[in-house]
mmCIF file of C-alpha atoms in Angstrom:
data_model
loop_
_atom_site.group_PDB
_atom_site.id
_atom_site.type_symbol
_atom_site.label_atom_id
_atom_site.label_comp_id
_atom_site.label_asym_id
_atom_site.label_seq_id
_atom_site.Cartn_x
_atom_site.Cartn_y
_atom_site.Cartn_z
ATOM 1 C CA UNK A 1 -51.578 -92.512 30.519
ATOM 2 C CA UNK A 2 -52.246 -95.149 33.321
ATOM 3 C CA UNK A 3 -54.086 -97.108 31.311
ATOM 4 C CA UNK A 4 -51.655 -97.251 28.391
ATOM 5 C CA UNK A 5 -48.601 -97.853 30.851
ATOM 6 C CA UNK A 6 -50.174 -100.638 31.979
ATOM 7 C CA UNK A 7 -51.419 -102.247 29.337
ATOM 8 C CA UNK A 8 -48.255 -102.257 27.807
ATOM 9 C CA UNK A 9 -46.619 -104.118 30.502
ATOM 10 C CA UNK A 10 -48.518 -107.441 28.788
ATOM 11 C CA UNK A 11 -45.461 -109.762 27.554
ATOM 12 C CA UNK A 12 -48.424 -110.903 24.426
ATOM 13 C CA UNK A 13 -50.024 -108.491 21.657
ATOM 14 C CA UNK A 14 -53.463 -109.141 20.976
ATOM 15 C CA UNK A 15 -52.847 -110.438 17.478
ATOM 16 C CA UNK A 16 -51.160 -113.470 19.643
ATOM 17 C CA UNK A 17 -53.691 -114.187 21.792
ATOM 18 C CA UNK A 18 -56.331 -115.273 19.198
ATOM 19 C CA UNK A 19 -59.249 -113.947 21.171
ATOM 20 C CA UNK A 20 -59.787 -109.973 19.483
ATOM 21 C CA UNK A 21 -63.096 -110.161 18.888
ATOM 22 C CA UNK A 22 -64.100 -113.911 19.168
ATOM 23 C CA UNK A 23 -60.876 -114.576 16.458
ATOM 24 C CA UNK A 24 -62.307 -111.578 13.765
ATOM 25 C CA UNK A 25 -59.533 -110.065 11.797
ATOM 26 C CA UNK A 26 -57.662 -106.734 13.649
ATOM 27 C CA UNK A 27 -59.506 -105.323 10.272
ATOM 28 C CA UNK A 28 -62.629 -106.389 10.734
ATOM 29 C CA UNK A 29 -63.357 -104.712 14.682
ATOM 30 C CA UNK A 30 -65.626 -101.949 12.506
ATOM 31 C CA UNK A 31 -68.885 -102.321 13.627
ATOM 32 C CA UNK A 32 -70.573 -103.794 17.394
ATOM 33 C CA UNK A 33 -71.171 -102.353 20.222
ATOM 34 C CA UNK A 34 -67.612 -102.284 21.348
ATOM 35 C CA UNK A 35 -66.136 -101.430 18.592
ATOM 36 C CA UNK A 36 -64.137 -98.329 19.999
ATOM 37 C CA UNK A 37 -63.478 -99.676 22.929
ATOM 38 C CA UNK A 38 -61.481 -102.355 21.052
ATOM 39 C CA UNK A 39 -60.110 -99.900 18.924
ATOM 40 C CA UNK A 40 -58.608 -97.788 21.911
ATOM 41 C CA UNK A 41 -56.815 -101.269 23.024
ATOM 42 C CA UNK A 42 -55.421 -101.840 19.704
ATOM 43 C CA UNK A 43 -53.907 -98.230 19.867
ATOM 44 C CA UNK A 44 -52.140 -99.158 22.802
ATOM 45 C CA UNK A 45 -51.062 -102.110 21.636
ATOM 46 C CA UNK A 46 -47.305 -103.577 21.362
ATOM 47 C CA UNK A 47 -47.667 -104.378 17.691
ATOM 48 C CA UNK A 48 -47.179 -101.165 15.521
ATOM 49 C CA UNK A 49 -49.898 -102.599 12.819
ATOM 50 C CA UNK A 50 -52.431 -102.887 15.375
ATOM 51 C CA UNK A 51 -51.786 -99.308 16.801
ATOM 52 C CA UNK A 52 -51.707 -98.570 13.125
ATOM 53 C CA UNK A 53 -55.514 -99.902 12.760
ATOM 54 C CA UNK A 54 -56.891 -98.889 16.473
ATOM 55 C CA UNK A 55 -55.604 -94.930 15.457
ATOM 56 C CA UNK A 56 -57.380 -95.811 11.748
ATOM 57 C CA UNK A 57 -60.774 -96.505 13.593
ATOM 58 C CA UNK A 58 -60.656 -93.918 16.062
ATOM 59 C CA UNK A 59 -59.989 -91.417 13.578
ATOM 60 C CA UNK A 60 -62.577 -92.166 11.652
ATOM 61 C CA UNK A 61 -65.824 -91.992 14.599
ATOM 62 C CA UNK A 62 -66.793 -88.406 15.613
ATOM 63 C CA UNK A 63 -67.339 -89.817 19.270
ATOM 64 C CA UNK A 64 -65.235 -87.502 21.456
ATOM 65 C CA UNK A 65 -64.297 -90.622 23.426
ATOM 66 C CA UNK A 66 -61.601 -91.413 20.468
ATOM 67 C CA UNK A 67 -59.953 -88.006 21.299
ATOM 68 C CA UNK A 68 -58.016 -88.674 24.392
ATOM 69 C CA UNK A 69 -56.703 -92.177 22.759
ATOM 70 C CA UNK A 70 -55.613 -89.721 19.581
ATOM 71 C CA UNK A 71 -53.622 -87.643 21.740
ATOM 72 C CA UNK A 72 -51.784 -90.147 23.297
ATOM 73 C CA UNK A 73 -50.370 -91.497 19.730
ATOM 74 C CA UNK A 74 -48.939 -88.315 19.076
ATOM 75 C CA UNK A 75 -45.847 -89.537 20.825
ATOM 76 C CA UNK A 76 -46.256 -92.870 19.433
ATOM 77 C CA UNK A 77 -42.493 -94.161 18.154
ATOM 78 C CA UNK A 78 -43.698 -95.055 14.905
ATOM 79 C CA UNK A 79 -44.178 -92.423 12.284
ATOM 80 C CA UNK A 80 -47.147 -93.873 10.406
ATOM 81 C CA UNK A 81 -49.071 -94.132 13.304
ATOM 82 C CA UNK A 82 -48.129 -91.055 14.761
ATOM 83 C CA UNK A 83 -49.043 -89.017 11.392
ATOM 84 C CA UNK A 84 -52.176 -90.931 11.570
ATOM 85 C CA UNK A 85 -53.068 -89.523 15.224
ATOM 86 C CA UNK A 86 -52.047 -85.860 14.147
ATOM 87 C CA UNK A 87 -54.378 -85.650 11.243
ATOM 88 C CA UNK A 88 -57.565 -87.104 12.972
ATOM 89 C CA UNK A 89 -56.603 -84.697 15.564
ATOM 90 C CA UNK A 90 -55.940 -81.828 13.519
ATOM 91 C CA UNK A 91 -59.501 -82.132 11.803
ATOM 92 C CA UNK A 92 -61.358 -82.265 15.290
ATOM 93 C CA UNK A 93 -59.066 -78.942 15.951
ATOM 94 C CA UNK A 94 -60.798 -77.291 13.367
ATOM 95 C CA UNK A 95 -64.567 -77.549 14.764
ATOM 96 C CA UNK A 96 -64.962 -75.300 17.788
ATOM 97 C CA UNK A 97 -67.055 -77.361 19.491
ATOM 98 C CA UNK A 98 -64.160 -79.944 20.682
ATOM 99 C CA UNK A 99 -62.738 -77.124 23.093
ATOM 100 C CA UNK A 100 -64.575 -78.158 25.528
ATOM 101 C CA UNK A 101 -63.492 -82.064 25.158
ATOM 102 C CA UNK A 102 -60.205 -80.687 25.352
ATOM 103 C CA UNK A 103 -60.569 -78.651 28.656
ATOM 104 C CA UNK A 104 -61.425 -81.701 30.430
ATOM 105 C CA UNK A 105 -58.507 -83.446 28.870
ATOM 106 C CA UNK A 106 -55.861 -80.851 30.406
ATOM 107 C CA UNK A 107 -54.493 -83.188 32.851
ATOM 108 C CA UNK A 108 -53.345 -85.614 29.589
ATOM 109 C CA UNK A 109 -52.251 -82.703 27.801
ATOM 110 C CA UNK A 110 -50.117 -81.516 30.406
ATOM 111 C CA UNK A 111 -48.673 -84.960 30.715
ATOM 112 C CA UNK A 112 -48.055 -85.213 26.634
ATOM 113 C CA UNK A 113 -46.405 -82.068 26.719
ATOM 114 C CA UNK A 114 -43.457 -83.628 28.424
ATOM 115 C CA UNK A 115 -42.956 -85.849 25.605
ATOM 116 C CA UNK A 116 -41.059 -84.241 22.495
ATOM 117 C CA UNK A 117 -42.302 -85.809 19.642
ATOM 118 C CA UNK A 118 -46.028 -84.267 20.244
ATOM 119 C CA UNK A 119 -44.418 -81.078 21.302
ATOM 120 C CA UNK A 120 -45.197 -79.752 17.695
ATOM 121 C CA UNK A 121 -48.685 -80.839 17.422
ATOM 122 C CA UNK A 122 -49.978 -79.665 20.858
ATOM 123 C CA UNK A 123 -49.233 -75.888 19.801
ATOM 124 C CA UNK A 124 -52.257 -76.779 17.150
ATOM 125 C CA UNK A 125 -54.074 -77.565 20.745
ATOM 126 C CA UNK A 126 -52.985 -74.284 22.930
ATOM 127 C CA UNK A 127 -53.675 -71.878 19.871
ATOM 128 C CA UNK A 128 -57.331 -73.848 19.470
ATOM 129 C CA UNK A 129 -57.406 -72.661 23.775
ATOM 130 C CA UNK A 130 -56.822 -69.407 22.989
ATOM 131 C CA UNK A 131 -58.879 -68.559 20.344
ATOM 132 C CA UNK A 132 -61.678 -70.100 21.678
ATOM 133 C CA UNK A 133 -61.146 -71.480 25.053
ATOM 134 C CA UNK A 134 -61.420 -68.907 27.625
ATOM 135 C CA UNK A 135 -64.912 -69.362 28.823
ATOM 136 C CA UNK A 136 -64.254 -72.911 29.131
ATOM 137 C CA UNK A 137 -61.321 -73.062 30.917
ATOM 138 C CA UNK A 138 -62.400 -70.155 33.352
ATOM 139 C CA UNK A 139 -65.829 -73.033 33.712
ATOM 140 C CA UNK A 140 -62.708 -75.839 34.358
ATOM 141 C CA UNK A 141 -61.305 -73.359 36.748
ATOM 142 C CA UNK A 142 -63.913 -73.900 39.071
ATOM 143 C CA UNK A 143 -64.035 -77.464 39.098
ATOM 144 C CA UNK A 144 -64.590 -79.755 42.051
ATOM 145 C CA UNK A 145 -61.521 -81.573 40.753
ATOM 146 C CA UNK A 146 -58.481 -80.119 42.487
ATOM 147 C CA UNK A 147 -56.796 -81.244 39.246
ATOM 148 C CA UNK A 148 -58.572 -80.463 36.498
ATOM 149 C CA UNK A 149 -58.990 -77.148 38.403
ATOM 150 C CA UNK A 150 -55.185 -76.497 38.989
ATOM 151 C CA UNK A 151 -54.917 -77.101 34.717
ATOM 152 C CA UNK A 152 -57.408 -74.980 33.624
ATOM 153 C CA UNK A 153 -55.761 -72.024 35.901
ATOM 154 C CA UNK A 154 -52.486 -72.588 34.410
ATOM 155 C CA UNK A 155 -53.847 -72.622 30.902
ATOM 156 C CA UNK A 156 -56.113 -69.780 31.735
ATOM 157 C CA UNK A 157 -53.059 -67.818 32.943
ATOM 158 C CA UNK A 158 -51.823 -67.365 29.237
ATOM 159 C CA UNK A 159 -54.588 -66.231 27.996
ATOM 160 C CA UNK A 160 -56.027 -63.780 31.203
ATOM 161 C CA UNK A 161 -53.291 -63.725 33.644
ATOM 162 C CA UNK A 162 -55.511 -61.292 36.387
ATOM 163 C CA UNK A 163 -58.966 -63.618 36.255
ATOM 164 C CA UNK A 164 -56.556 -66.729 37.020
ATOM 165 C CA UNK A 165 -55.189 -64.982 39.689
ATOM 166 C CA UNK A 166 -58.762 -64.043 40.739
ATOM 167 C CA UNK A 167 -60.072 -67.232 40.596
ATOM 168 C CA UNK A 168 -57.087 -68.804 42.075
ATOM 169 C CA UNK A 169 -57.605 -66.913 45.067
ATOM 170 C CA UNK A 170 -61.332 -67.276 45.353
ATOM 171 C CA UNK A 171 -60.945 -71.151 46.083
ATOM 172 C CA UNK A 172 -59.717 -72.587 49.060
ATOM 173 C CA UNK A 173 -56.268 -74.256 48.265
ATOM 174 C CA UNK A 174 -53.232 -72.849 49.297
ATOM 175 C CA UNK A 175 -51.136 -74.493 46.526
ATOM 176 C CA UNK A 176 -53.212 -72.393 43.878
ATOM 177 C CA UNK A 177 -52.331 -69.534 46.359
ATOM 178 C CA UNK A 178 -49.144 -69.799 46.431
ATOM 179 C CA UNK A 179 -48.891 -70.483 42.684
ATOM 180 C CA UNK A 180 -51.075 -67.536 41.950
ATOM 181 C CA UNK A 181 -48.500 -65.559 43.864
ATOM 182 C CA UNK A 182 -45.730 -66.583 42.071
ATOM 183 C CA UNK A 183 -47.909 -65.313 38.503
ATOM 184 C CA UNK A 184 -48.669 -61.869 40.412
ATOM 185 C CA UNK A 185 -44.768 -61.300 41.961
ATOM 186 C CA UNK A 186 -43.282 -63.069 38.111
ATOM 187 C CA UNK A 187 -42.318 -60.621 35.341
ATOM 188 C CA UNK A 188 -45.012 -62.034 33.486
ATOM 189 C CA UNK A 189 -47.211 -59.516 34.590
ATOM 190 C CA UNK A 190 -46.974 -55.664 33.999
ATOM 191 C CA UNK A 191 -46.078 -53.196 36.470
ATOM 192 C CA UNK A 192 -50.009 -51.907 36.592
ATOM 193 C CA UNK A 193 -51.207 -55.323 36.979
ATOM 194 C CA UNK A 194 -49.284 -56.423 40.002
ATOM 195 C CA UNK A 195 -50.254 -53.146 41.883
ATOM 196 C CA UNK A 196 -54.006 -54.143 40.516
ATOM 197 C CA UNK A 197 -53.637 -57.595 42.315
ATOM 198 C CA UNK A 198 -51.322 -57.327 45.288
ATOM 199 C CA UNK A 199 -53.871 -56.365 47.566
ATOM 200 C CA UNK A 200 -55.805 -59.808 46.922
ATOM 201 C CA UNK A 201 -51.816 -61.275 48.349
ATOM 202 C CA UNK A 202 -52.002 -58.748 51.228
ATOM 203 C CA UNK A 203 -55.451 -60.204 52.581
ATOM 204 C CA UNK A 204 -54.618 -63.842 51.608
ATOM 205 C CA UNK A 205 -54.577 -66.333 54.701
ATOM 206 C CA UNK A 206 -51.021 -67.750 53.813
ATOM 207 C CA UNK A 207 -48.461 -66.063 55.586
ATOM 208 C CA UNK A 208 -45.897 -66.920 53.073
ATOM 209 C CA UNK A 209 -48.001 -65.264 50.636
ATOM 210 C CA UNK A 210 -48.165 -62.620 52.184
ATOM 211 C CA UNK A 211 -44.879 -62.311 53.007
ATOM 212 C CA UNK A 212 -44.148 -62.281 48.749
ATOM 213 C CA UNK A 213 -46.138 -59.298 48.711
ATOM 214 C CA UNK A 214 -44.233 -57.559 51.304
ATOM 215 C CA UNK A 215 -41.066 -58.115 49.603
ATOM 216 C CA UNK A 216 -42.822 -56.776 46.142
ATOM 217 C CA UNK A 217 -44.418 -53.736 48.257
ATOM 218 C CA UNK A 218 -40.643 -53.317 49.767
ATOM 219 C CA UNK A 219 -39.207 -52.806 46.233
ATOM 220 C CA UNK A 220 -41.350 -50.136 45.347
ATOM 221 C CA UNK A 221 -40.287 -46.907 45.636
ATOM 222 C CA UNK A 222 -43.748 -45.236 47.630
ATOM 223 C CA UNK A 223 -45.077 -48.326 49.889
ATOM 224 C CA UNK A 224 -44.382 -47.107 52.822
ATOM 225 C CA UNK A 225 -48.259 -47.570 53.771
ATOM 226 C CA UNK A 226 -48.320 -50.991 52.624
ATOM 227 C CA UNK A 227 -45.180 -51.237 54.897
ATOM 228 C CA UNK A 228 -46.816 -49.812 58.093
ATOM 229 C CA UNK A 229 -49.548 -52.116 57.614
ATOM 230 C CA UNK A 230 -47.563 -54.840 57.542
ATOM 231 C CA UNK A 231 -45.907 -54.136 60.748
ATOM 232 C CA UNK A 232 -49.187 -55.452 62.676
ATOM 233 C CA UNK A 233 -49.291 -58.690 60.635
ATOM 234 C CA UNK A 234 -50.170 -61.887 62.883
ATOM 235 C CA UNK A 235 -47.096 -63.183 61.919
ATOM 236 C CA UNK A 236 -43.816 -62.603 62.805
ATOM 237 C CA UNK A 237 -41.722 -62.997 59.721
ATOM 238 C CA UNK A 238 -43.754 -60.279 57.898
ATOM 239 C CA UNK A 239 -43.608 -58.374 60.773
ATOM 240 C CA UNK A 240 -39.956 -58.252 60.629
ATOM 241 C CA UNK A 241 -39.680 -58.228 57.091
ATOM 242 C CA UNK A 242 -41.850 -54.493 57.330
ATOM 243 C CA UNK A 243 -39.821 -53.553 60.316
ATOM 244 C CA UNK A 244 -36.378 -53.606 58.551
ATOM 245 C CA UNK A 245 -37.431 -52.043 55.455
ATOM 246 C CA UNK A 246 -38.755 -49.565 57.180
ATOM 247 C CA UNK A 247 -35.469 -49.124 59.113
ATOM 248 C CA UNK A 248 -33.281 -49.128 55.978
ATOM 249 C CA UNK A 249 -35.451 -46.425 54.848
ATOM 250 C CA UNK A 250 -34.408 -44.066 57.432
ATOM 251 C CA UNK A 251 -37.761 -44.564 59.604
ATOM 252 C CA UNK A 252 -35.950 -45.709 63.099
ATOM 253 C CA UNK A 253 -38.759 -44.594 65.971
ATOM 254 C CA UNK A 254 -42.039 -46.069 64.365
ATOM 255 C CA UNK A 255 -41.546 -49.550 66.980
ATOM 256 C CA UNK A 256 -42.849 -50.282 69.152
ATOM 257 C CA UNK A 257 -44.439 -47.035 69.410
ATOM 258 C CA UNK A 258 -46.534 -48.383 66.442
ATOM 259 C CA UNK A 259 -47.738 -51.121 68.647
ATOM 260 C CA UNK A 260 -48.740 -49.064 71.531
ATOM 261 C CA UNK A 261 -50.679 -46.478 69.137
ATOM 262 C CA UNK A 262 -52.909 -49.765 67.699
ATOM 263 C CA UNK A 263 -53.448 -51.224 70.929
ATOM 264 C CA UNK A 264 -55.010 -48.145 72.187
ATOM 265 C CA UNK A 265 -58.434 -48.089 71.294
ATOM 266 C CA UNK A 266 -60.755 -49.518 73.848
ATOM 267 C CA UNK A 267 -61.953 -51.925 70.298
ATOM 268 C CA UNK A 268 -59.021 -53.402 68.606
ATOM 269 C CA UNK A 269 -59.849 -55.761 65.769
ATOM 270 C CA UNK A 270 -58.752 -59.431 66.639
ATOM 271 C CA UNK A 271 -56.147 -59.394 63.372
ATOM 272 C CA UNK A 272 -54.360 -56.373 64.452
ATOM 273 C CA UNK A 273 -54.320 -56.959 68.277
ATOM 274 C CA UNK A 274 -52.511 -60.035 67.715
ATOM 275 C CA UNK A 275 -49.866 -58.556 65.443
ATOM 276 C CA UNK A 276 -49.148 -55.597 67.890
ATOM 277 C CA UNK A 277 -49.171 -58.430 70.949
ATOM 278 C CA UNK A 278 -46.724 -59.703 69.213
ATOM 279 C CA UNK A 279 -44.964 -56.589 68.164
ATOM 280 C CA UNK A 280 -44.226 -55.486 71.327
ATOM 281 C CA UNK A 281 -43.164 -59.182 72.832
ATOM 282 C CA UNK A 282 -40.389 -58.469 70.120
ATOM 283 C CA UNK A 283 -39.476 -54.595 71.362
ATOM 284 C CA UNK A 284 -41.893 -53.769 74.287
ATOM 285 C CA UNK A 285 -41.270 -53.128 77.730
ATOM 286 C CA UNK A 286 -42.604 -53.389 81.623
ATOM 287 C CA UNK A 287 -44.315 -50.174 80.571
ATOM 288 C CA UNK A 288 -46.440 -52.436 78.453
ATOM 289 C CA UNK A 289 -47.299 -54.900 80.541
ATOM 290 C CA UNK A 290 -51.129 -52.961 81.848
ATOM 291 C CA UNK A 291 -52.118 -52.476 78.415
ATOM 292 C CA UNK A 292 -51.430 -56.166 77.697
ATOM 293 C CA UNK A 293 -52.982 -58.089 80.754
ATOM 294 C CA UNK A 294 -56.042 -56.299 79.147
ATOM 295 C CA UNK A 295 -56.141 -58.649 76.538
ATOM 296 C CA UNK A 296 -55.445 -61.870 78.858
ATOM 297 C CA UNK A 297 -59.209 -62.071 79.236
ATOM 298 C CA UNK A 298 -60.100 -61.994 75.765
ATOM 299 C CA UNK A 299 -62.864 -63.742 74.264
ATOM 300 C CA UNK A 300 -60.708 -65.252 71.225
ATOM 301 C CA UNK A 301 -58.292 -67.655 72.017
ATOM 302 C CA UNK A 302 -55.597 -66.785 69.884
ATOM 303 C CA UNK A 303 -55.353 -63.086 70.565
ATOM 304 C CA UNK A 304 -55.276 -64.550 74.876
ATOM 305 C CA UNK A 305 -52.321 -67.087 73.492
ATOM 306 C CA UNK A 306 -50.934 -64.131 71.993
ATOM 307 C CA UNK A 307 -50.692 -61.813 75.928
ATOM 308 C CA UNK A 308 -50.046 -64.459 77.492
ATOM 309 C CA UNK A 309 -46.759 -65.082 75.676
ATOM 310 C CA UNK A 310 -45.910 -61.394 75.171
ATOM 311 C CA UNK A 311 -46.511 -61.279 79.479
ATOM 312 C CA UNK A 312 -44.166 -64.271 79.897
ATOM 313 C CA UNK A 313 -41.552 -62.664 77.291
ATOM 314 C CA UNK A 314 -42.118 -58.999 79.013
ATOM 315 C CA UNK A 315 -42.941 -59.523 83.399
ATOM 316 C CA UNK A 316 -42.669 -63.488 83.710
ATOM 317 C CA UNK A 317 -43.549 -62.650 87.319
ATOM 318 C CA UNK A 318 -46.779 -61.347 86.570
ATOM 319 C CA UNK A 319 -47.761 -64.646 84.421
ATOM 320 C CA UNK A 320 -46.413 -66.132 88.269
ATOM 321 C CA UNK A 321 -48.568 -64.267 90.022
ATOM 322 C CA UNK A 322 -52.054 -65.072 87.926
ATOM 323 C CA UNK A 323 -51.024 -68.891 87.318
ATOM 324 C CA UNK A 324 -54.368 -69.774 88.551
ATOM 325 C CA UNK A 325 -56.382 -67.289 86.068
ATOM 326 C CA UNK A 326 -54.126 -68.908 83.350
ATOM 327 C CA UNK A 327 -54.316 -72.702 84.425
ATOM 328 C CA UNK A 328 -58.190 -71.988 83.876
ATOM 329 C CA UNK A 329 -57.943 -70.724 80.531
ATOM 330 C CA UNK A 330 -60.433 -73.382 78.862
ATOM 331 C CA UNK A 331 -57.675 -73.728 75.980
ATOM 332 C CA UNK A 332 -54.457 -75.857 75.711
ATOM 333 C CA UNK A 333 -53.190 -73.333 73.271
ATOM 334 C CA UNK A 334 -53.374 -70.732 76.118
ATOM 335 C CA UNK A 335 -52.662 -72.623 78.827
ATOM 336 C CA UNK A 336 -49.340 -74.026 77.710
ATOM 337 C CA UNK A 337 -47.571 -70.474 78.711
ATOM 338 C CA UNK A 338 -48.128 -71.351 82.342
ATOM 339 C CA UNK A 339 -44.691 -71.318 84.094
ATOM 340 C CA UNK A 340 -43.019 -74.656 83.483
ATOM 341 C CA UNK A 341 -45.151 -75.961 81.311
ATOM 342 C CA UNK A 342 -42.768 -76.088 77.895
ATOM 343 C CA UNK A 343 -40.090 -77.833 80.432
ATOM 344 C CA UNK A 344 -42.680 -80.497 81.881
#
């Protein structure tokens, strides 16, 4: 679509210029080595007969590299060449074996789409996908090519909604993350389906993600285990989030109490020491303040960032009093809760 945008900036047609093939007829660019290539530049042409011609050529060689050229004249302004493009295109939807040409193509397709005069013609193209595109675009949908990947997920959506969401999750881009959270959380999907993939939004990375699952979990009528969980989340909006649904429900004594029960155990996992840390910097007290200079010495740095501020937010004397212990912590992230520090 580059390509075409650009070429049509030229103030000249080629039939001006005198130099399409070495001064051969628009007619006569049939046979040589570059014959398609010319014929692609003719259907991007200014002059309507030329586009006319290129789409007449391209239609005519099985080589899929005429396809993507095709689809681009489906929007083409004048009607001859346009019916042209949709009947070279329609008999290339009919053999099975294009599918795969057109999985690659995606990104063009989802650009064409926005245009309304190929509107009609590109349902011939997402009813070819679903019949017979699935494997293909679930290949596509683990492409190197953030792109072409992010395409064939959102194709692959209407045809398997839960292996999109699968897949979408298995990579490592938050933007399919947080689109794949939108699919699960939409209405698109049935009641059994969301419950079959909110758990892969419970143990996503994203906060915000899982914060969407929260407020789906909140809705239901029996989550109050989801809810609980979600009370020693590392962050503190989905913290909150659990806390107050929880409160509207009529449970008003599960904080911090909740927070002292997980930080019991002499073993606390890393995930859930830093959500009650921060639990009870929210609702703790000086009672709290033994069972959380345990943690000061931890070996991971961000459940030590984590006392640390929860001891400056509970006793800011007793961060005074080990200033020393803390000015050695071999981490900026820890260190910047020494007293004075924020204001310096």
């Amino acid at each position: 679509m580059r390509l075409e945008a650009d070429y049509r900036r030229r103030r000249q047609s080629l039939s001006s210029t005198g130099v399409l093939l070495g001064g051969q007829a628009p007619g006569d660019a049939r046979t040589g080595p570059h014959a398609l290539a010319v014929a692609a530049l003719m259907s991007f042409d200014r002059s309507g007969y030329l586009r006319e011609t290129g789409v007449a050529l391209l239609g005519a060689s099985p080589d899929p590299f005429a396809l993507p050229f095709l689809l681009l004249r489906l929007n083409d302004p004048v009607e001859q060449v346009r019916n042209l493009a949709q009947n070279a295109v329609t008999a290339r939807l009919t053999d099975a074996g294009d599918v795969g040409i057109l999985v690659r193509l995606l990104p063009l397709l989802d650009g064409i789409r926005r245009r309304s005069r190929a509107s009609l013609m590109l349902a011939g193209v997402e009813d070819l996908l679903r019949r017979s595109g699935a494997e293909e675009l679930r290949r596509g949908a683990r492409s190197n090519d953030p792109v072409a990947r992010a395409c064939c997920l959102r194709w692959l959506a209407l045809i398997d909604p839960t292996g999109a969401v699968e897949t979408a999750f298995a990579t490592k881009d938050p933007g399919l993350w947080q689109w794949a959270a939108r699919l699960v959380t939409s209405s698109r999907l049935s009641p059994a389906e969301q419950d079959a993939l909110l758990p892969l939004l419970d143990g996503c990375a994203s906060p915000r993600v899982r914060l969407r699952a929260l407020r789906v979990r909140a809705r239901q009528p029996h989550g109050e285990g989801h809810l609980r969980d979600a009370m020693l989340d590392p962050d503190a909006r989905v913290r909150y989030h659990a806390r107050a649904t929880l409160y509207a429900r009529g449970y008003t004594d599960l904080a911090p109490q909740v927070y002292r029960d997980a930080l019991a155990p002499g073993d606390v996992p890393d995930a859930t020491a830093i959500g009650a840390l921060g639990g009870l910097a929210d609702l703790g007290s000086a009672r709290d303040v033994p069972r959380v200079l345990d943690f000061t010495t931890h070996p991971k740095t961000r459940v030590r960032a984590e006392a640390w501020r929860t001891l400056s937010l509970l006793a800011p004397r007793e961060v005074e009093r080990r200033a020393a212990r803390l000015a050695a912590d071999p981490s900026a992230k820890v260190r910047r809760y020494l007293p004075g520090h924020q204001s310096a």
